[in-house]
């Protein structure tokens, strides 16, 4: 256990500092606002830095100049655990809060697309299997969706998505692109021999303009989809749900992104969401325990809680109870 250090005193900062995932940001904001109104503590300050950026700040050290909590749309990586440990953070409490799906959306001015994960891999990977059929990789030659799959429209591939610091990008390349990549048996076989090479093949996005990095700002992607109905955009289901009058989610491997298909895991591009709490700051920065209790209360993250109204897909009841109990035990120590 890490001691809190002389720089961390209760008087030094009287509000919770939160950074991290742009996907978790709207959920954390609603909890923070409710907490600020009802608890007697100040409303936490939240920055949307992206998951990777959040872990970098969070793992920077212990003390009031470092965040107390980081939101994440993927689990913490070993390299981030190591960074935290190197900077004296011996314990970060993981809190799994629910599920989200990744939508591949387009403007409602055009028809919704029926895509497979294989289509997404072939459209967006830097190197793809030789279209002539040999078991070798070639630089991605595909210009239109029809080139990728004759059943798709003859429009240029243009996909607006998040940057490498984003947990949504991490989840997209792992769940969608790698899921499609594994449809090629000879590439799937590489994983047993060389995991690194397999990951590089399946998860490296092309850099010739077909994929456009749009920063951590989902609203920017939305504006561009409205301006160009032929483009596609990648963002979390909750953002799709909030803008369902303007955009629609593509059907992926025969399943549309909906609250129910993400909850039952039939939608193939879905992922858990988390936040991480610095154990050394609990009890030193006022309100952390109470904020955690608010977030993991049934009125917030339950089946009929206010977060499900915002698009969060709740954890199953038994898992929710387990996570809430774990949080209570950890913050009680």
Short mmCIF file of C-alpha atoms in Angstrom, two decimals:
data_model
loop_
_atom_site.label_atom_id
_atom_site.label_comp_id
_atom_site.label_asym_id
_atom_site.label_seq_id
_atom_site.Cartn_x
_atom_site.Cartn_y
_atom_site.Cartn_z
CA UNK A 1 0.00 0.00 0.00
CA UNK A 2 1.28 3.44 -0.91
CA UNK A 3 1.11 6.17 1.69
CA UNK A 4 -0.52 9.37 0.55
CA UNK A 5 2.59 11.54 0.63
CA UNK A 6 3.03 14.89 2.31
CA UNK A 7 1.79 16.84 -0.73
CA UNK A 8 -1.70 15.35 -0.43
CA UNK A 9 -3.63 17.05 2.31
CA UNK A 10 -7.35 17.44 2.62
CA UNK A 11 -7.19 21.21 2.38
CA UNK A 12 -5.07 21.16 -0.78
CA UNK A 13 -7.88 20.22 -3.19
CA UNK A 14 -11.53 20.09 -2.17
CA UNK A 15 -12.97 18.52 -5.33
CA UNK A 16 -12.48 15.24 -7.24
CA UNK A 17 -10.40 15.41 -10.43
CA UNK A 18 -11.42 12.98 -13.20
CA UNK A 19 -9.90 12.46 -16.67
CA UNK A 20 -10.12 9.84 -19.43
CA UNK A 21 -12.47 8.27 -21.98
CA UNK A 22 -14.72 10.44 -24.15
CA UNK A 23 -17.21 7.52 -24.21
CA UNK A 24 -17.50 7.32 -20.42
CA UNK A 25 -17.42 11.15 -20.08
CA UNK A 26 -21.21 11.73 -20.48
CA UNK A 27 -22.03 9.03 -17.90
CA UNK A 28 -19.47 10.34 -15.41
CA UNK A 29 -20.75 13.90 -15.96
CA UNK A 30 -24.34 12.95 -15.08
CA UNK A 31 -23.16 11.16 -11.93
CA UNK A 32 -20.90 14.09 -11.00
CA UNK A 33 -23.74 16.61 -11.43
CA UNK A 34 -26.17 14.49 -9.38
CA UNK A 35 -23.47 13.98 -6.73
CA UNK A 36 -22.72 17.74 -6.62
CA UNK A 37 -26.41 18.59 -6.12
CA UNK A 38 -27.23 15.96 -3.50
CA UNK A 39 -24.10 15.19 -1.46
CA UNK A 40 -22.82 18.42 0.05
CA UNK A 41 -19.50 17.92 -1.77
CA UNK A 42 -18.29 20.00 -4.71
CA UNK A 43 -19.12 18.75 -8.21
CA UNK A 44 -16.11 16.78 -9.56
CA UNK A 45 -14.15 18.33 -12.45
CA UNK A 46 -14.03 16.04 -15.48
CA UNK A 47 -11.82 16.32 -18.57
CA UNK A 48 -12.34 14.26 -21.73
CA UNK A 49 -8.77 13.28 -22.64
CA UNK A 50 -9.33 9.88 -24.28
CA UNK A 51 -8.61 6.60 -22.52
CA UNK A 52 -4.87 6.49 -23.31
CA UNK A 53 -4.39 10.15 -22.39
CA UNK A 54 -6.30 9.59 -19.16
CA UNK A 55 -4.10 6.70 -18.05
CA UNK A 56 -0.98 8.76 -18.79
CA UNK A 57 -2.22 11.57 -16.51
CA UNK A 58 -3.63 9.22 -13.87
CA UNK A 59 -0.43 7.16 -13.67
CA UNK A 60 1.73 10.30 -13.41
CA UNK A 61 1.91 10.09 -9.62
CA UNK A 62 0.25 10.61 -6.25
CA UNK A 63 -0.67 14.08 -5.01
CA UNK A 64 -3.17 16.85 -5.69
CA UNK A 65 -1.62 17.72 -9.07
CA UNK A 66 -2.59 14.23 -10.36
CA UNK A 67 -6.15 13.01 -11.12
CA UNK A 68 -8.02 10.83 -8.64
CA UNK A 69 -10.05 8.86 -11.20
CA UNK A 70 -9.66 8.01 -14.88
CA UNK A 71 -12.52 6.84 -17.11
CA UNK A 72 -11.70 4.09 -19.61
CA UNK A 73 -13.43 2.41 -22.55
CA UNK A 74 -11.07 -0.57 -22.27
CA UNK A 75 -9.25 -2.31 -19.44
CA UNK A 76 -5.90 -0.95 -18.26
CA UNK A 77 -2.88 -2.29 -20.21
CA UNK A 78 0.15 -3.90 -18.56
CA UNK A 79 2.32 -0.98 -19.73
CA UNK A 80 -0.03 1.42 -17.90
CA UNK A 81 0.02 -0.70 -14.73
CA UNK A 82 3.84 -0.56 -14.94
CA UNK A 83 3.78 3.24 -15.42
CA UNK A 84 1.53 3.62 -12.37
CA UNK A 85 3.82 1.37 -10.30
CA UNK A 86 6.93 3.29 -11.42
CA UNK A 87 5.30 6.49 -10.14
CA UNK A 88 4.36 5.07 -6.74
CA UNK A 89 0.77 4.07 -7.46
CA UNK A 90 0.56 0.59 -5.99
CA UNK A 91 -3.20 0.19 -6.24
CA UNK A 92 -5.79 1.41 -8.70
CA UNK A 93 -9.32 0.16 -8.03
CA UNK A 94 -11.01 -1.06 -11.24
CA UNK A 95 -14.75 -0.39 -11.42
CA UNK A 96 -16.59 -1.96 -14.36
CA UNK A 97 -19.68 0.18 -14.93
CA UNK A 98 -21.56 -1.37 -17.87
CA UNK A 99 -21.37 -2.03 -21.58
CA UNK A 100 -21.32 0.01 -24.76
CA UNK A 101 -21.40 -0.92 -28.42
CA UNK A 102 -19.31 0.66 -31.14
CA UNK A 103 -21.51 1.96 -33.93
CA UNK A 104 -20.44 2.26 -37.57
CA UNK A 105 -22.89 4.99 -38.51
CA UNK A 106 -23.94 7.03 -41.51
CA UNK A 107 -26.34 9.87 -42.23
CA UNK A 108 -30.08 9.16 -42.29
CA UNK A 109 -30.10 10.88 -45.68
CA UNK A 110 -28.84 7.60 -47.16
CA UNK A 111 -29.59 3.88 -46.78
CA UNK A 112 -28.17 1.98 -43.77
CA UNK A 113 -25.34 -0.43 -44.60
CA UNK A 114 -25.14 -4.15 -43.95
CA UNK A 115 -21.48 -4.81 -43.18
CA UNK A 116 -19.47 -7.72 -41.83
CA UNK A 117 -16.36 -7.51 -39.69
CA UNK A 118 -14.53 -9.01 -42.69
CA UNK A 119 -15.73 -6.06 -44.83
CA UNK A 120 -14.43 -3.61 -42.21
CA UNK A 121 -11.03 -5.33 -42.06
CA UNK A 122 -10.65 -5.36 -45.86
CA UNK A 123 -11.80 -1.72 -46.14
CA UNK A 124 -9.57 -0.28 -43.42
CA UNK A 125 -6.46 -2.45 -42.87
CA UNK A 126 -3.12 -1.14 -44.10
CA UNK A 127 -2.23 -4.50 -45.67
CA UNK A 128 -4.77 -7.09 -46.80
CA UNK A 129 -4.73 -10.59 -48.33
CA UNK A 130 -3.89 -10.54 -52.03
CA UNK A 131 -7.23 -10.22 -53.92
CA UNK A 132 -5.81 -12.70 -56.48
CA UNK A 133 -6.05 -15.38 -53.82
CA UNK A 134 -2.45 -16.10 -52.82
CA UNK A 135 -1.57 -16.32 -49.12
CA UNK A 136 0.37 -13.08 -49.00
CA UNK A 137 -0.35 -9.53 -47.92
CA UNK A 138 -0.45 -6.54 -50.27
CA UNK A 139 -0.92 -2.79 -49.60
CA UNK A 140 -4.69 -2.16 -49.42
CA UNK A 141 -5.89 -1.72 -53.04
CA UNK A 142 -9.59 -1.15 -52.24
CA UNK A 143 -11.01 2.26 -53.15
CA UNK A 144 -14.77 1.68 -52.87
CA UNK A 145 -17.04 -0.45 -50.70
CA UNK A 146 -18.06 -2.35 -53.85
CA UNK A 147 -14.39 -3.30 -54.37
CA UNK A 148 -14.46 -4.90 -50.92
CA UNK A 149 -17.80 -6.68 -51.36
CA UNK A 150 -19.85 -6.69 -54.57
CA UNK A 151 -23.08 -6.40 -52.54
CA UNK A 152 -22.01 -3.02 -51.12
CA UNK A 153 -22.51 0.37 -52.82
CA UNK A 154 -20.07 1.80 -55.34
CA UNK A 155 -18.96 4.71 -53.13
CA UNK A 156 -15.49 5.66 -51.96
CA UNK A 157 -14.36 4.26 -48.60
CA UNK A 158 -14.30 7.18 -46.17
CA UNK A 159 -14.49 6.39 -42.47
CA UNK A 160 -14.19 9.06 -39.78
CA UNK A 161 -12.92 7.68 -36.51
CA UNK A 162 -11.01 8.27 -33.30
CA UNK A 163 -7.21 8.60 -32.91
CA UNK A 164 -4.82 6.00 -31.42
CA UNK A 165 -5.19 7.50 -27.91
CA UNK A 166 -8.88 6.56 -27.87
CA UNK A 167 -10.27 3.47 -26.15
CA UNK A 168 -12.95 3.39 -28.85
CA UNK A 169 -10.20 3.04 -31.48
CA UNK A 170 -8.54 0.26 -29.41
CA UNK A 171 -11.82 -1.60 -29.12
CA UNK A 172 -12.68 -1.10 -32.81
CA UNK A 173 -9.40 -2.55 -34.10
CA UNK A 174 -9.57 -5.44 -31.62
CA UNK A 175 -13.25 -6.37 -31.96
CA UNK A 176 -14.15 -5.33 -35.51
CA UNK A 177 -10.95 -5.47 -37.55
CA UNK A 178 -9.33 -8.40 -35.79
CA UNK A 179 -12.69 -10.18 -35.79
CA UNK A 180 -12.75 -9.80 -39.60
CA UNK A 181 -9.07 -10.61 -40.00
CA UNK A 182 -9.56 -13.99 -38.30
CA UNK A 183 -11.96 -15.02 -41.09
CA UNK A 184 -8.81 -15.75 -43.12
CA UNK A 185 -7.56 -19.10 -41.80
CA UNK A 186 -3.95 -18.55 -42.86
CA UNK A 187 -3.79 -15.22 -40.98
CA UNK A 188 -5.51 -16.75 -37.93
CA UNK A 189 -2.80 -19.47 -37.95
CA UNK A 190 -0.07 -16.80 -37.62
CA UNK A 191 -1.38 -15.91 -34.13
CA UNK A 192 -0.16 -19.26 -32.73
CA UNK A 193 3.36 -18.68 -34.09
CA UNK A 194 3.77 -14.92 -33.71
CA UNK A 195 1.17 -12.97 -31.74
CA UNK A 196 2.88 -9.62 -32.42
CA UNK A 197 2.90 -10.12 -36.19
CA UNK A 198 -0.74 -11.25 -36.12
CA UNK A 199 -1.75 -8.13 -34.17
CA UNK A 200 0.17 -5.88 -36.58
CA UNK A 201 -1.61 -7.44 -39.59
CA UNK A 202 -5.08 -7.30 -38.06
CA UNK A 203 -4.99 -4.00 -36.18
CA UNK A 204 -2.96 -1.60 -38.35
CA UNK A 205 -5.23 0.95 -40.05
CA UNK A 206 -4.43 2.24 -43.54
CA UNK A 207 -2.99 5.76 -43.82
CA UNK A 208 -3.93 6.72 -47.38
CA UNK A 209 -6.96 8.88 -46.55
CA UNK A 210 -9.69 6.20 -46.43
CA UNK A 211 -9.64 6.44 -42.62
CA UNK A 212 -9.78 9.99 -41.30
CA UNK A 213 -8.79 10.68 -37.68
CA UNK A 214 -11.37 13.05 -36.22
CA UNK A 215 -9.89 13.56 -32.74
CA UNK A 216 -11.69 12.74 -29.50
CA UNK A 217 -14.73 14.80 -30.56
CA UNK A 218 -17.77 12.73 -31.58
CA UNK A 219 -19.71 15.91 -32.44
CA UNK A 220 -17.14 16.69 -35.14
CA UNK A 221 -17.72 13.25 -36.69
CA UNK A 222 -21.48 13.87 -36.56
CA UNK A 223 -21.12 17.20 -38.40
CA UNK A 224 -18.99 15.59 -41.10
CA UNK A 225 -21.49 12.74 -41.59
CA UNK A 226 -24.26 15.28 -42.08
CA UNK A 227 -22.11 17.20 -44.60
CA UNK A 228 -21.11 14.00 -46.44
CA UNK A 229 -23.87 11.33 -46.40
CA UNK A 230 -21.54 8.85 -48.16
CA UNK A 231 -19.06 8.78 -45.25
CA UNK A 232 -19.19 6.49 -42.21
CA UNK A 233 -18.29 7.37 -38.63
CA UNK A 234 -17.15 5.31 -35.64
CA UNK A 235 -18.37 6.17 -32.13
CA UNK A 236 -20.01 4.68 -29.05
CA UNK A 237 -23.62 3.46 -29.07
CA UNK A 238 -24.66 6.04 -26.48
CA UNK A 239 -23.69 8.85 -28.88
CA UNK A 240 -25.63 7.14 -31.70
CA UNK A 241 -28.61 6.81 -29.38
CA UNK A 242 -28.51 10.53 -28.53
CA UNK A 243 -28.42 11.49 -32.24
CA UNK A 244 -30.72 8.86 -33.70
CA UNK A 245 -32.67 11.59 -35.56
CA UNK A 246 -29.55 12.36 -37.65
CA UNK A 247 -27.57 9.11 -37.97
CA UNK A 248 -28.16 5.35 -38.07
CA UNK A 249 -25.98 2.41 -37.11
CA UNK A 250 -24.89 -0.12 -39.73
CA UNK A 251 -25.99 -3.73 -39.28
CA UNK A 252 -22.83 -5.73 -38.43
CA UNK A 253 -22.77 -9.47 -39.21
CA UNK A 254 -26.57 -9.40 -39.38
CA UNK A 255 -27.12 -7.61 -36.03
CA UNK A 256 -28.12 -3.96 -35.55
CA UNK A 257 -26.65 -1.98 -32.62
CA UNK A 258 -29.45 -1.64 -30.05
CA UNK A 259 -29.68 -1.52 -26.26
CA UNK A 260 -30.87 -5.16 -26.20
CA UNK A 261 -28.32 -6.62 -28.66
CA UNK A 262 -25.45 -5.01 -26.73
CA UNK A 263 -26.88 -6.20 -23.40
CA UNK A 264 -27.12 -9.81 -24.61
CA UNK A 265 -23.75 -9.60 -26.48
CA UNK A 266 -25.25 -10.61 -29.84
CA UNK A 267 -23.99 -7.34 -31.37
CA UNK A 268 -20.39 -8.25 -32.25
CA UNK A 269 -18.69 -4.90 -31.60
CA UNK A 270 -19.50 -4.31 -27.94
CA UNK A 271 -17.20 -3.76 -24.97
CA UNK A 272 -17.19 -3.15 -21.21
CA UNK A 273 -16.62 0.35 -19.78
CA UNK A 274 -14.63 1.16 -16.63
CA UNK A 275 -13.19 3.76 -14.35
CA UNK A 276 -10.11 3.46 -12.15
CA UNK A 277 -9.67 5.06 -8.74
CA UNK A 278 -6.36 5.89 -7.05
CA UNK A 279 -6.58 4.04 -3.71
CA UNK A 280 -4.03 6.39 -2.11
CA UNK A 281 -6.35 9.39 -2.74
CA UNK A 282 -9.41 7.78 -1.11
CA UNK A 283 -10.02 9.45 2.25
CA UNK A 284 -7.59 12.25 1.40
CA UNK A 285 -9.49 14.05 -1.38
CA UNK A 286 -12.98 14.73 0.00
CA UNK A 287 -15.95 12.95 -1.58
CA UNK A 288 -14.29 10.05 -3.44
CA UNK A 289 -16.01 7.33 -1.36
CA UNK A 290 -19.35 9.09 -1.71
CA UNK A 291 -18.90 9.55 -5.48
CA UNK A 292 -18.16 5.83 -5.87
CA UNK A 293 -21.24 4.98 -3.82
CA UNK A 294 -23.38 7.25 -6.04
CA UNK A 295 -22.02 5.74 -9.27
CA UNK A 296 -22.51 2.15 -8.08
CA UNK A 297 -26.00 2.76 -6.64
CA UNK A 298 -29.00 1.08 -8.29
CA UNK A 299 -30.60 4.50 -8.89
CA UNK A 300 -27.59 5.38 -11.07
CA UNK A 301 -26.36 2.25 -12.88
CA UNK A 302 -29.30 -0.11 -12.28
CA UNK A 303 -31.63 -1.52 -14.94
CA UNK A 304 -33.92 1.50 -14.56
CA UNK A 305 -31.24 3.91 -13.35
CA UNK A 306 -30.60 7.38 -14.70
CA UNK A 307 -27.49 6.18 -16.59
CA UNK A 308 -29.49 3.71 -18.68
CA UNK A 309 -31.60 6.70 -19.78
CA UNK A 310 -28.34 8.15 -21.15
CA UNK A 311 -27.50 4.98 -23.12
CA UNK A 312 -25.35 2.96 -20.69
CA UNK A 313 -26.13 -0.75 -20.98
CA UNK A 314 -26.17 -1.99 -17.36
CA UNK A 315 -24.16 -4.95 -16.11
CA UNK A 316 -26.23 -8.05 -15.25
CA UNK A 317 -27.78 -7.77 -11.77
CA UNK A 318 -25.47 -10.30 -10.09
CA UNK A 319 -22.34 -8.71 -11.57
CA UNK A 320 -23.49 -5.24 -10.49
CA UNK A 321 -23.95 -6.45 -6.93
CA UNK A 322 -20.49 -8.05 -6.99
CA UNK A 323 -18.75 -4.90 -8.30
CA UNK A 324 -20.61 -2.66 -5.81
CA UNK A 325 -19.59 -4.97 -2.94
CA UNK A 326 -15.95 -5.00 -4.09
CA UNK A 327 -15.94 -1.17 -4.23
CA UNK A 328 -17.44 -0.94 -0.73
CA UNK A 329 -14.81 -3.32 0.70
CA UNK A 330 -11.89 -1.56 -1.00
CA UNK A 331 -12.87 1.94 0.06
CA UNK A 332 -13.65 0.81 3.59
CA UNK A 333 -10.04 -0.30 4.22
#
